């Protein structure tokens, strides 16, 4: 459709061009809004940050990172998925979150991970337990204890570390649960002991439990940041991943 008449000295609208002219300002305004929207996303004046993390980590270590992020970028919305550590990769794979934070898990071909930090594992017992009077414990001190297990992967990790240290050591599982919060509650009720990440100590008094350092061997779990492979992160996710790494280094 010809919309311009061009001569040597002038360019004028055709009749069709004059009929289409009212649409042009709306098109230009839409383009301007797209440009402004892209600029706001790039400069973190808008956007949404979608993160998944294990429940107790989400309300402790990750919560402090989110607070720092919100203070720096108050116009970015936050969407937090808090579940079990075993759910993190699946949530990232489905697109429920751009970033996942959690311990080592198999990723498959469509999810990738980068190392974030080492998290010390602590023995947790009821505050009334005899072990609560000690400064630290070894696994040999725990031969006759029963265990509360909150993740199949976590128990396999601990069993492997035990066997590497002493093939005669093993865990006698008393109770299996899905969430770390439930495990802490059961330990506080005297159903057994558990190995949990150090960041959970914030809730020691709430659940009536006592945290003890481990010796021979000490245990540290690797935690990672997960994302979809080959997909570009939003500016908000990039900024938050950078903040997480700075916080893991104590900055």
Coordinates of N, CA and C in Angstrom, one line a residue:
X1 N 0.9 -1.2 0.0 CA 0.0 0.0 0.0 C 0.9 1.2 0.0
X2 N 0.7 2.1 -0.9 CA 1.5 3.3 -1.0 C 0.9 4.4 -0.1
X3 N 1.7 4.9 0.8 CA 1.3 5.9 1.7 C 1.9 7.2 1.5
X4 N 3.0 7.3 0.7 CA 3.6 8.6 0.4 C 3.7 8.8 -1.1
X5 N 3.5 10.1 -1.5 CA 3.8 10.5 -2.8 C 5.1 11.3 -2.8
X6 N 6.1 10.8 -3.5 CA 7.4 11.5 -3.5 C 7.6 12.2 -4.8
X7 N 8.0 13.5 -4.7 CA 8.4 14.2 -5.9 C 9.8 14.7 -5.6
X8 N 10.3 15.5 -6.6 CA 11.7 16.0 -6.5 C 11.8 16.9 -5.3
X9 N 10.8 17.7 -5.0 CA 10.8 18.7 -4.0 C 10.1 18.4 -2.7
X10 N 9.3 17.3 -2.7 CA 8.4 17.1 -1.5 C 8.0 15.7 -1.3
X11 N 7.6 15.3 -0.1 CA 7.0 14.0 0.2 C 5.7 14.3 0.9
X12 N 4.6 13.8 0.3 CA 3.3 14.1 0.9 C 2.6 12.8 1.0
X13 N 1.6 12.8 1.9 CA 0.8 11.6 2.2 C -0.2 11.3 1.0
X14 N -0.3 10.1 0.7 CA -1.4 9.7 -0.2 C -2.7 9.7 0.5
X15 N -3.8 9.5 -0.2 CA -5.1 9.4 0.5 C -5.1 8.3 1.5
X16 N -4.5 7.1 1.2 CA -4.4 6.0 2.1 C -3.6 6.4 3.3
X17 N -2.5 7.2 3.1 CA -1.6 7.6 4.1 C -2.4 8.5 5.1
X18 N -3.2 9.4 4.6 CA -4.0 10.3 5.4 C -5.0 9.5 6.3
X19 N -5.5 8.4 5.7 CA -6.4 7.6 6.5 C -5.7 6.8 7.6
X20 N -4.5 6.5 7.4 CA -3.7 5.7 8.4 C -3.0 6.6 9.4
X21 N -3.0 7.9 9.1 CA -2.2 8.8 10.0 C -2.6 8.8 11.4
X22 N -3.9 8.7 11.8 CA -4.3 8.6 13.2 C -3.7 7.5 14.0
X23 N -3.3 6.4 13.3 CA -2.7 5.2 14.0 C -1.2 5.5 14.4
X24 N -0.6 6.4 13.7 CA 0.9 6.5 13.9 C 1.2 7.0 15.3
X25 N 0.5 8.0 15.8 CA 0.9 8.5 17.2 C 0.7 7.3 18.2
X26 N -0.3 6.5 18.1 CA -0.5 5.4 19.0 C 0.7 4.4 18.9
X27 N 1.1 4.1 17.6 CA 2.2 3.2 17.4 C 3.5 3.8 18.0
X28 N 3.7 5.1 17.8 CA 4.9 5.7 18.4 C 4.9 5.7 19.9
X29 N 3.7 5.9 20.5 CA 3.6 5.9 22.0 C 3.8 4.5 22.5
X30 N 3.3 3.5 21.8 CA 3.6 2.1 22.2 C 5.1 1.8 22.2
X31 N 5.8 2.3 21.1 CA 7.2 2.1 21.0 C 7.9 2.8 22.2
X32 N 7.5 4.0 22.5 CA 8.1 4.7 23.6 C 8.0 4.0 24.9
X33 N 6.8 3.4 25.1 CA 6.6 2.7 26.4 C 7.4 1.4 26.4
X34 N 7.6 0.8 25.3 CA 8.5 -0.4 25.2 C 9.9 0.0 25.6
X35 N 10.3 1.1 25.0 CA 11.7 1.6 25.3 C 11.9 1.9 26.8
X36 N 10.9 2.6 27.4 CA 10.9 3.0 28.8 C 10.9 1.7 29.7
X37 N 10.0 0.8 29.3 CA 9.9 -0.5 30.0 C 11.2 -1.2 30.0
X38 N 11.8 -1.3 28.9 CA 13.1 -2.0 28.8 C 14.1 -1.4 29.6
X39 N 14.1 0.0 29.6 CA 15.1 0.7 30.4 C 14.9 0.5 31.9
X40 N 13.6 0.5 32.3 CA 13.3 0.3 33.7 C 13.7 -1.1 34.2
X41 N 13.5 -2.1 33.3 CA 13.9 -3.5 33.7 C 15.4 -3.5 33.8
X42 N 16.1 -2.9 32.8 CA 17.6 -3.0 32.8 C 18.2 -2.3 34.0
X43 N 17.6 -1.2 34.4 CA 18.1 -0.4 35.6 C 17.4 -0.8 36.9
X44 N 16.6 -1.8 36.9 CA 16.0 -2.4 38.1 C 15.0 -1.4 38.7
X45 N 14.4 -0.6 37.9 CA 13.3 0.3 38.4 C 12.0 -0.4 38.3
X46 N 12.0 -1.6 37.7 CA 10.8 -2.5 37.7 C 11.3 -3.9 37.5
X47 N 10.3 -4.8 37.4 CA 10.7 -6.2 37.2 C 10.2 -7.1 38.4
X48 N 10.5 -8.4 38.2 CA 10.1 -9.3 39.3 C 11.2 -10.3 39.5
X49 N 11.6 -10.5 40.7 CA 12.6 -11.5 41.0 C 11.9 -12.8 41.6
X50 N 12.2 -13.9 40.9 CA 11.5 -15.2 41.3 C 12.6 -16.1 41.7
X51 N 12.5 -16.6 43.0 CA 13.6 -17.4 43.6 C 12.9 -18.5 44.4
X52 N 13.6 -19.7 44.3 CA 13.2 -20.9 45.1 C 14.3 -21.3 46.0
X53 N 14.0 -21.6 47.3 CA 15.0 -22.1 48.2 C 14.3 -23.0 49.2
X54 N 15.1 -23.9 49.9 CA 14.5 -24.7 51.0 C 13.9 -23.8 52.0
X55 N 12.8 -24.3 52.6 CA 11.9 -23.6 53.5 C 12.7 -22.8 54.6
X56 N 13.5 -23.5 55.4 CA 14.2 -22.9 56.5 C 15.3 -21.9 56.0
X57 N 16.0 -22.3 54.9 CA 17.0 -21.4 54.4 C 16.3 -20.1 53.8
X58 N 15.1 -20.3 53.3 CA 14.4 -19.1 52.7 C 14.1 -18.1 53.8
X59 N 13.8 -18.6 55.0 CA 13.4 -17.6 56.1 C 14.5 -17.2 57.0
X60 N 15.7 -17.6 56.6 CA 16.9 -17.2 57.4 C 17.9 -16.5 56.5
X61 N 18.8 -17.3 56.0 CA 19.9 -16.8 55.2 C 19.5 -16.0 53.9
X62 N 18.5 -16.7 53.2 CA 18.0 -16.0 52.0 C 17.2 -14.8 52.3
X63 N 16.5 -14.8 53.4 CA 15.6 -13.7 53.8 C 16.5 -12.4 54.0
X64 N 17.7 -12.6 54.6 CA 18.6 -11.5 54.8 C 19.1 -10.9 53.5
X65 N 19.3 -11.8 52.5 CA 19.8 -11.4 51.2 C 18.6 -10.7 50.5
X66 N 17.4 -11.2 50.6 CA 16.3 -10.5 50.0 C 16.0 -9.1 50.6
X67 N 16.3 -9.0 51.9 CA 16.1 -7.7 52.5 C 17.1 -6.7 52.0
X68 N 18.3 -7.1 51.8 CA 19.3 -6.2 51.2 C 19.0 -5.9 49.8
X69 N 18.5 -6.8 49.0 CA 18.1 -6.6 47.6 C 16.9 -5.6 47.6
X70 N 15.9 -5.8 48.4 CA 14.7 -4.9 48.4 C 15.1 -3.5 48.8
X71 N 16.1 -3.4 49.7 CA 16.5 -2.0 50.1 C 17.2 -1.3 48.9
X72 N 18.0 -2.1 48.1 CA 18.7 -1.5 47.0 C 17.8 -1.3 45.8
X73 N 16.8 -2.1 45.7 CA 15.9 -2.1 44.5 C 14.4 -2.2 44.9
X74 N 13.9 -1.2 45.5 CA 12.5 -1.3 46.1 C 11.4 -1.5 45.1
X75 N 11.7 -1.2 43.8 CA 10.6 -1.2 42.8 C 10.5 -2.6 42.2
X76 N 11.4 -3.5 42.5 CA 11.4 -4.9 41.9 C 10.5 -5.7 42.8
X77 N 9.5 -6.4 42.3 CA 8.7 -7.3 43.0 C 9.4 -8.6 43.4
X78 N 9.0 -9.3 44.5 CA 9.7 -10.5 44.9 C 8.6 -11.6 44.9
X79 N 9.0 -12.8 44.3 CA 8.2 -14.0 44.3 C 9.1 -15.1 44.9
X80 N 8.8 -15.6 46.1 CA 9.6 -16.6 46.7 C 8.9 -17.9 46.8
X81 N 9.5 -19.0 46.3 CA 8.9 -20.3 46.5 C 9.7 -21.0 47.6
X82 N 9.1 -21.4 48.7 CA 9.8 -22.1 49.7 C 9.3 -23.5 49.9
X83 N 10.1 -24.5 49.7 CA 9.8 -25.9 49.7 C 10.8 -26.7 50.4
X84 N 11.0 -27.9 50.0 CA 12.1 -28.7 50.5 C 13.3 -28.6 49.6
X85 N 14.5 -29.0 50.1 CA 15.7 -28.9 49.2 C 15.5 -29.8 48.0
X86 N 14.8 -30.9 48.1 CA 14.6 -31.7 46.9 C 13.7 -31.1 45.8
X87 N 13.0 -30.0 46.1 CA 12.1 -29.4 45.2 C 12.8 -28.3 44.3
X88 N 14.0 -27.9 44.7 CA 14.6 -26.7 44.1 C 14.8 -26.8 42.6
X89 N 15.5 -27.9 42.2 CA 15.8 -28.1 40.8 C 14.5 -28.2 40.0
X90 N 13.5 -28.9 40.5 CA 12.3 -29.1 39.7 C 11.6 -27.8 39.5
X91 N 11.6 -26.9 40.5 CA 11.0 -25.6 40.4 C 11.7 -24.7 39.4
X92 N 13.0 -24.8 39.3 CA 13.8 -24.1 38.3 C 13.5 -24.6 36.9
X93 N 13.4 -25.9 36.8 CA 13.1 -26.6 35.5 C 11.8 -26.2 35.0
X94 N 10.8 -26.1 35.8 CA 9.4 -25.8 35.4 C 9.3 -24.3 35.1
X95 N 10.2 -23.5 35.5 CA 10.1 -22.1 35.3 C 9.4 -21.4 36.4
X96 N 9.1 -22.1 37.5 CA 8.4 -21.4 38.7 C 9.4 -20.4 39.3
X97 N 10.7 -20.5 39.1 CA 11.6 -19.6 39.6 C 12.8 -19.4 38.6
X98 N 13.4 -18.2 38.5 CA 14.5 -18.0 37.7 C 15.8 -18.6 38.4
X99 N 15.9 -18.4 39.7 CA 17.0 -18.8 40.4 C 16.6 -19.8 41.5
X100 N 17.4 -20.8 41.7 CA 17.2 -21.7 42.9 C 18.5 -21.7 43.7
X101 N 18.3 -21.8 45.0 CA 19.4 -21.8 46.0 C 19.2 -23.1 46.9
X102 N 20.2 -23.9 46.9 CA 20.1 -25.1 47.7 C 21.3 -26.0 47.7
X103 N 21.3 -27.1 48.4 CA 22.4 -28.0 48.4 C 22.5 -28.8 47.1
X104 N 23.6 -29.5 47.0 CA 23.9 -30.3 45.8 C 22.8 -31.2 45.5
X105 N 22.3 -31.1 44.2 CA 21.3 -32.0 43.7 C 21.6 -32.3 42.2
X106 N 21.2 -33.4 41.7 CA 21.3 -33.7 40.3 C 20.5 -32.7 39.5
X107 N 21.1 -32.3 38.4 CA 20.4 -31.2 37.6 C 19.8 -31.6 36.3
X108 N 20.3 -32.7 35.7 CA 19.9 -33.0 34.3 C 20.5 -32.1 33.3
X109 N 20.1 -32.2 32.1 CA 20.7 -31.4 31.0 C 20.1 -30.0 30.9
X110 N 19.0 -29.7 31.4 CA 18.3 -28.5 31.2 C 18.5 -27.5 32.3
X111 N 19.2 -27.9 33.4 CA 19.5 -27.0 34.6 C 20.9 -27.0 34.8
X112 N 21.5 -25.8 35.1 CA 22.9 -25.7 35.5 C 23.1 -25.1 36.8
X113 N 24.2 -25.3 37.4 CA 24.4 -24.7 38.8 C 25.8 -24.2 38.9
X114 N 26.0 -23.2 39.8 CA 27.3 -22.6 40.1 C 27.5 -22.6 41.6
X115 N 28.7 -22.9 42.1 CA 28.9 -23.0 43.5 C 28.7 -21.7 44.2
X116 N 28.0 -21.7 45.4 CA 27.8 -20.5 46.2 C 28.6 -20.5 47.4
X117 N 28.5 -21.6 48.3 CA 29.2 -21.5 49.6 C 29.2 -22.9 50.2
X118 N 30.1 -23.1 51.2 CA 30.0 -24.2 52.1 C 29.2 -23.8 53.3
X119 N 28.3 -24.7 53.8 CA 27.5 -24.5 55.0 C 27.9 -25.6 56.0
X120 N 28.3 -25.3 57.2 CA 28.6 -26.3 58.2 C 27.4 -27.0 58.6
X121 N 27.5 -28.3 58.8 CA 26.4 -29.1 59.3 C 26.7 -29.3 60.8
X122 N 25.6 -29.2 61.6 CA 25.7 -29.3 63.1 C 24.8 -30.5 63.5
X123 N 25.2 -31.1 64.6 CA 24.3 -32.0 65.3 C 23.3 -31.3 66.1
X124 N 22.1 -31.7 66.0 CA 21.0 -31.1 66.8 C 20.4 -32.1 67.7
X125 N 20.2 -31.8 69.0 CA 19.6 -32.7 70.0 C 18.6 -31.9 70.8
X126 N 17.8 -32.5 71.5 CA 16.9 -31.8 72.4 C 17.7 -31.1 73.5
X127 N 17.2 -30.0 74.0 CA 17.9 -29.2 75.0 C 18.0 -30.0 76.3
X128 N 17.1 -31.0 76.5 CA 17.2 -31.9 77.7 C 18.1 -33.1 77.5
X129 N 18.6 -33.3 76.3 CA 19.4 -34.5 76.0 C 20.8 -34.4 76.7
X130 N 21.4 -35.5 77.1 CA 22.7 -35.5 77.8 C 23.8 -34.9 76.9
X131 N 23.7 -35.0 75.6 CA 24.7 -34.4 74.7 C 24.7 -32.9 74.7
X132 N 23.6 -32.3 75.1 CA 23.5 -30.8 75.1 C 24.5 -30.2 76.1
X133 N 25.0 -31.0 77.0 CA 26.0 -30.4 78.0 C 27.4 -30.4 77.4
X134 N 27.6 -31.0 76.3 CA 28.9 -31.0 75.7 C 29.2 -29.8 74.8
X135 N 30.5 -29.6 74.6 CA 30.9 -28.5 73.7 C 30.9 -28.9 72.2
X136 N 31.1 -30.2 71.9 CA 31.1 -30.7 70.6 C 31.0 -32.2 70.7
X137 N 30.7 -32.9 69.6 CA 30.5 -34.4 69.6 C 31.2 -34.9 68.4
X138 N 31.6 -36.2 68.5 CA 32.1 -37.0 67.3 C 31.1 -38.0 67.0
X139 N 31.2 -38.6 65.8 CA 30.2 -39.6 65.4 C 30.3 -40.8 66.2
X140 N 31.4 -41.1 66.8 CA 31.6 -42.2 67.7 C 30.7 -42.1 68.9
X141 N 30.5 -40.8 69.3 CA 29.6 -40.5 70.5 C 28.1 -40.8 70.1
X142 N 27.8 -41.0 68.9 CA 26.4 -41.1 68.4 C 26.0 -42.5 68.0
X143 N 26.9 -43.5 68.3 CA 26.6 -44.9 67.8 C 25.3 -45.4 68.2
X144 N 24.8 -45.0 69.4 CA 23.5 -45.6 69.9 C 22.3 -44.6 69.7
X145 N 22.6 -43.5 69.1 CA 21.5 -42.5 68.9 C 20.6 -42.9 67.7
X146 N 19.3 -42.6 67.9 CA 18.4 -42.7 66.8 C 18.3 -41.3 66.1
X147 N 17.9 -41.4 64.8 CA 18.0 -40.2 63.9 C 16.7 -39.8 63.4
X148 N 16.5 -38.5 63.2 CA 15.4 -37.9 62.5 C 16.0 -37.5 61.2
X149 N 15.4 -38.0 60.1 CA 15.9 -37.7 58.7 C 14.9 -36.9 58.0
X150 N 15.3 -35.7 57.4 CA 14.4 -34.9 56.7 C 14.6 -34.8 55.2
X151 N 15.5 -35.6 54.7 CA 15.7 -35.6 53.2 C 16.5 -36.9 52.9
X152 N 16.0 -37.6 51.9 CA 16.7 -38.8 51.5 C 18.1 -38.5 51.0
X153 N 18.3 -37.4 50.3 CA 19.6 -37.1 49.8 C 20.5 -36.7 51.0
X154 N 20.0 -36.0 52.0 CA 20.8 -35.6 53.1 C 21.3 -36.8 53.9
X155 N 20.4 -37.8 54.1 CA 20.8 -39.0 54.8 C 21.9 -39.8 54.1
X156 N 21.7 -39.9 52.7 CA 22.7 -40.6 51.9 C 24.1 -39.8 52.0
X157 N 24.0 -38.5 52.0 CA 25.3 -37.8 52.1 C 26.0 -38.0 53.4
X158 N 25.2 -38.0 54.5 CA 25.8 -38.3 55.9 C 26.3 -39.7 56.0
X159 N 25.6 -40.7 55.5 CA 26.0 -42.1 55.5 C 27.3 -42.2 54.7
X160 N 27.4 -41.6 53.6 CA 28.6 -41.7 52.8 C 29.8 -41.1 53.5
X161 N 29.6 -39.9 54.2 CA 30.7 -39.3 54.9 C 31.1 -40.2 56.1
X162 N 30.2 -40.8 56.8 CA 30.5 -41.7 57.9 C 31.3 -42.9 57.4
X163 N 30.9 -43.5 56.4 CA 31.6 -44.7 55.9 C 33.0 -44.3 55.4
X164 N 33.2 -43.1 54.9 CA 34.5 -42.7 54.5 C 35.4 -42.6 55.7
X165 N 34.8 -42.2 56.8 CA 35.6 -42.1 58.0 C 35.8 -43.4 58.8
X166 N 34.7 -44.1 58.9 CA 34.7 -45.4 59.6 C 33.6 -46.2 59.1
X167 N 33.9 -47.4 58.5 CA 32.9 -48.2 57.9 C 32.0 -48.8 58.9
X168 N 32.3 -48.8 60.2 CA 31.4 -49.4 61.2 C 30.3 -48.4 61.6
X169 N 30.5 -47.1 61.2 CA 29.5 -46.1 61.7 C 28.3 -46.1 60.7
X170 N 27.1 -45.9 61.3 CA 25.9 -45.8 60.4 C 24.8 -45.0 61.2
X171 N 23.8 -44.7 60.5 CA 22.7 -44.0 61.1 C 21.5 -44.9 61.3
X172 N 21.0 -44.9 62.5 CA 19.7 -45.7 62.8 C 18.6 -44.7 62.7
X173 N 17.8 -44.8 61.6 CA 16.7 -43.9 61.4 C 15.5 -44.2 62.2
X174 N 15.1 -43.2 63.0 CA 13.9 -43.3 63.8 C 12.7 -42.8 63.1
X175 N 12.9 -41.7 62.4 CA 11.7 -41.0 61.8 C 12.2 -40.3 60.5
X176 N 11.4 -40.4 59.5 CA 11.7 -39.7 58.2 C 10.5 -38.6 58.0
X177 N 10.9 -37.4 57.7 CA 10.0 -36.3 57.4 C 10.4 -35.6 56.1
X178 N 9.6 -34.7 55.7 CA 9.9 -33.9 54.4 C 10.6 -32.6 54.7
X179 N 10.2 -31.9 55.7 CA 10.7 -30.6 56.0 C 11.6 -30.5 57.2
X180 N 12.6 -29.7 57.1 CA 13.6 -29.5 58.2 C 12.9 -28.9 59.4
X181 N 11.9 -28.1 59.3 CA 11.2 -27.5 60.4 C 10.5 -28.7 61.2
X182 N 10.0 -29.6 60.5 CA 9.3 -30.8 61.2 C 10.4 -31.6 61.9
X183 N 11.6 -31.8 61.3 CA 12.7 -32.6 61.9 C 13.1 -31.9 63.2
X184 N 13.2 -30.6 63.2 CA 13.6 -29.8 64.4 C 12.6 -30.0 65.5
X185 N 11.3 -30.0 65.1 CA 10.3 -30.1 66.1 C 10.3 -31.5 66.8
X186 N 10.6 -32.5 65.9 CA 10.6 -33.9 66.5 C 11.9 -34.1 67.3
X187 N 13.0 -33.5 66.9 CA 14.2 -33.6 67.7 C 13.9 -33.0 69.1
X188 N 13.3 -31.8 69.1 CA 13.0 -31.1 70.3 C 12.1 -31.9 71.2
X189 N 11.2 -32.8 70.6 CA 10.3 -33.6 71.4 C 11.0 -34.9 71.8
X190 N 12.3 -35.1 71.5 CA 13.0 -36.2 72.0 C 12.9 -37.5 71.2
X191 N 12.6 -37.4 69.9 CA 12.5 -38.5 69.0 C 13.8 -39.0 68.4
X192 N 14.8 -38.2 68.6 CA 16.1 -38.5 68.0 C 17.0 -37.3 67.9
X193 N 18.1 -37.5 67.2 CA 19.0 -36.4 66.8 C 19.0 -36.2 65.3
X194 N 19.5 -35.1 64.9 CA 19.6 -34.8 63.4 C 20.8 -34.0 63.1
X195 N 21.2 -34.1 61.8 CA 22.2 -33.2 61.3 C 21.6 -32.2 60.4
X196 N 21.8 -30.9 60.7 CA 21.1 -29.8 60.0 C 22.1 -28.7 59.7
X197 N 21.8 -27.9 58.7 CA 22.7 -26.8 58.3 C 22.7 -25.7 59.4
X198 N 23.9 -25.1 59.6 CA 24.1 -24.2 60.7 C 23.1 -23.0 60.6
X199 N 22.6 -22.6 59.5 CA 21.7 -21.4 59.4 C 20.4 -21.7 60.2
X200 N 20.1 -23.0 60.5 CA 18.9 -23.3 61.2 C 18.9 -22.9 62.7
X201 N 20.1 -22.6 63.2 CA 20.2 -22.4 64.6 C 19.4 -21.2 65.1
X202 N 19.0 -20.3 64.2 CA 18.1 -19.2 64.5 C 16.9 -19.7 65.3
X203 N 16.4 -20.9 65.0 CA 15.2 -21.4 65.5 C 15.4 -22.4 66.7
X204 N 16.6 -22.4 67.2 CA 16.9 -23.4 68.3 C 16.0 -23.3 69.5
X205 N 15.8 -22.1 69.9 CA 14.9 -21.9 71.1 C 13.4 -22.2 70.8
X206 N 13.0 -21.9 69.5 CA 11.6 -22.1 69.2 C 11.3 -23.6 69.2
X207 N 12.2 -24.5 68.9 CA 12.0 -25.9 68.9 C 12.6 -26.6 70.1
X208 N 13.2 -25.9 71.0 CA 13.8 -26.6 72.1 C 14.9 -27.5 71.8
X209 N 15.8 -27.1 70.9 CA 16.9 -27.9 70.5 C 18.2 -27.2 70.8
X210 N 19.3 -28.0 70.7 CA 20.6 -27.5 71.0 C 21.5 -27.9 69.8
X211 N 22.3 -26.9 69.4 CA 23.3 -27.1 68.2 C 24.6 -27.4 68.8
X212 N 25.3 -28.5 68.2 CA 26.6 -28.9 68.6 C 27.5 -29.0 67.4
X213 N 28.8 -28.4 67.5 CA 29.7 -28.7 66.4 C 30.1 -30.1 66.3
X214 N 30.4 -30.6 65.1 CA 30.9 -32.0 64.9 C 32.4 -32.0 64.8
X215 N 33.0 -33.1 65.2 CA 34.4 -33.3 65.0 C 34.6 -34.8 64.6
X216 N 35.7 -34.9 63.9 CA 36.1 -36.3 63.4 C 34.9 -37.1 62.9
X217 N 34.4 -36.9 61.7 CA 34.8 -35.8 60.8 C 33.8 -34.6 61.0
X218 N 34.4 -33.4 60.6 CA 33.5 -32.2 60.5 C 32.8 -32.4 59.1
X219 N 31.6 -31.8 59.0 CA 30.8 -31.9 57.7 C 30.4 -30.5 57.3
X220 N 30.7 -30.3 56.0 CA 30.2 -29.1 55.3 C 29.5 -29.5 54.0
X221 N 28.3 -28.9 53.8 CA 27.6 -29.2 52.5 C 27.8 -28.0 51.6
X222 N 28.0 -28.4 50.3 CA 28.1 -27.4 49.2 C 26.7 -26.9 48.8
X223 N 26.5 -25.6 48.8 CA 25.3 -25.0 48.3 C 25.5 -24.3 47.0
X224 N 24.5 -24.3 46.1 CA 24.7 -23.8 44.7 C 23.6 -22.9 44.4
X225 N 23.8 -22.1 43.3 CA 22.7 -21.3 42.7 C 22.4 -22.1 41.4
X226 N 21.1 -22.4 41.2 CA 20.6 -23.1 40.0 C 19.9 -22.2 39.1
X227 N 20.0 -22.5 37.8 CA 19.2 -21.7 36.8 C 19.0 -22.6 35.5
X228 N 18.1 -22.2 34.7 CA 17.9 -23.0 33.4 C 19.1 -22.8 32.5
X229 N 19.5 -23.8 31.9 CA 20.7 -23.8 31.0 C 20.3 -23.0 29.8
X230 N 21.3 -22.2 29.3 CA 21.2 -21.5 28.0 C 20.1 -20.4 28.0
X231 N 19.5 -20.1 29.1 CA 18.5 -19.0 29.2 C 19.1 -17.8 29.9
X232 N 18.9 -16.7 29.3 CA 19.5 -15.4 29.9 C 18.7 -15.1 31.1
X233 N 19.4 -14.7 32.2 CA 18.7 -14.2 33.4 C 18.2 -12.8 33.2
X234 N 17.2 -12.5 33.9 CA 16.7 -11.1 33.9 C 17.7 -10.2 34.7
X235 N 17.7 -8.9 34.4 CA 18.6 -8.0 35.2 C 18.4 -8.2 36.7
X236 N 17.1 -8.4 37.2 CA 16.9 -8.6 38.6 C 17.6 -9.9 39.1
X237 N 17.4 -11.0 38.4 CA 18.1 -12.2 38.8 C 19.6 -12.1 38.8
X238 N 20.1 -11.4 37.8 CA 21.6 -11.2 37.7 C 22.1 -10.5 38.9
X239 N 21.4 -9.4 39.3 CA 21.8 -8.6 40.4 C 21.7 -9.4 41.7
X240 N 20.6 -10.2 41.9 CA 20.4 -11.0 43.1 C 21.5 -12.1 43.2
X241 N 21.8 -12.7 42.1 CA 22.9 -13.7 42.1 C 24.2 -13.1 42.6
X242 N 24.5 -11.9 42.1 CA 25.7 -11.2 42.5 C 25.7 -10.9 44.0
X243 N 24.5 -10.5 44.5 CA 24.4 -10.1 45.9 C 24.6 -11.4 46.8
X244 N 24.0 -12.5 46.3 CA 24.2 -13.8 47.0 C 25.6 -14.2 47.2
X245 N 26.4 -14.0 46.1 CA 27.8 -14.4 46.2 C 28.6 -13.5 47.1
X246 N 28.2 -12.2 47.1 CA 28.9 -11.2 48.0 C 28.5 -11.6 49.4
X247 N 27.3 -11.9 49.7 CA 26.9 -12.3 51.1 C 27.5 -13.5 51.5
X248 N 27.7 -14.5 50.6 CA 28.4 -15.8 51.0 C 29.8 -15.5 51.4
X249 N 30.4 -14.5 50.9 CA 31.8 -14.1 51.2 C 31.9 -13.2 52.4
X250 N 30.7 -12.9 53.0 CA 30.7 -12.0 54.2 C 30.8 -10.5 53.8
X251 N 30.4 -10.2 52.6 CA 30.5 -8.7 52.2 C 29.1 -8.1 52.3

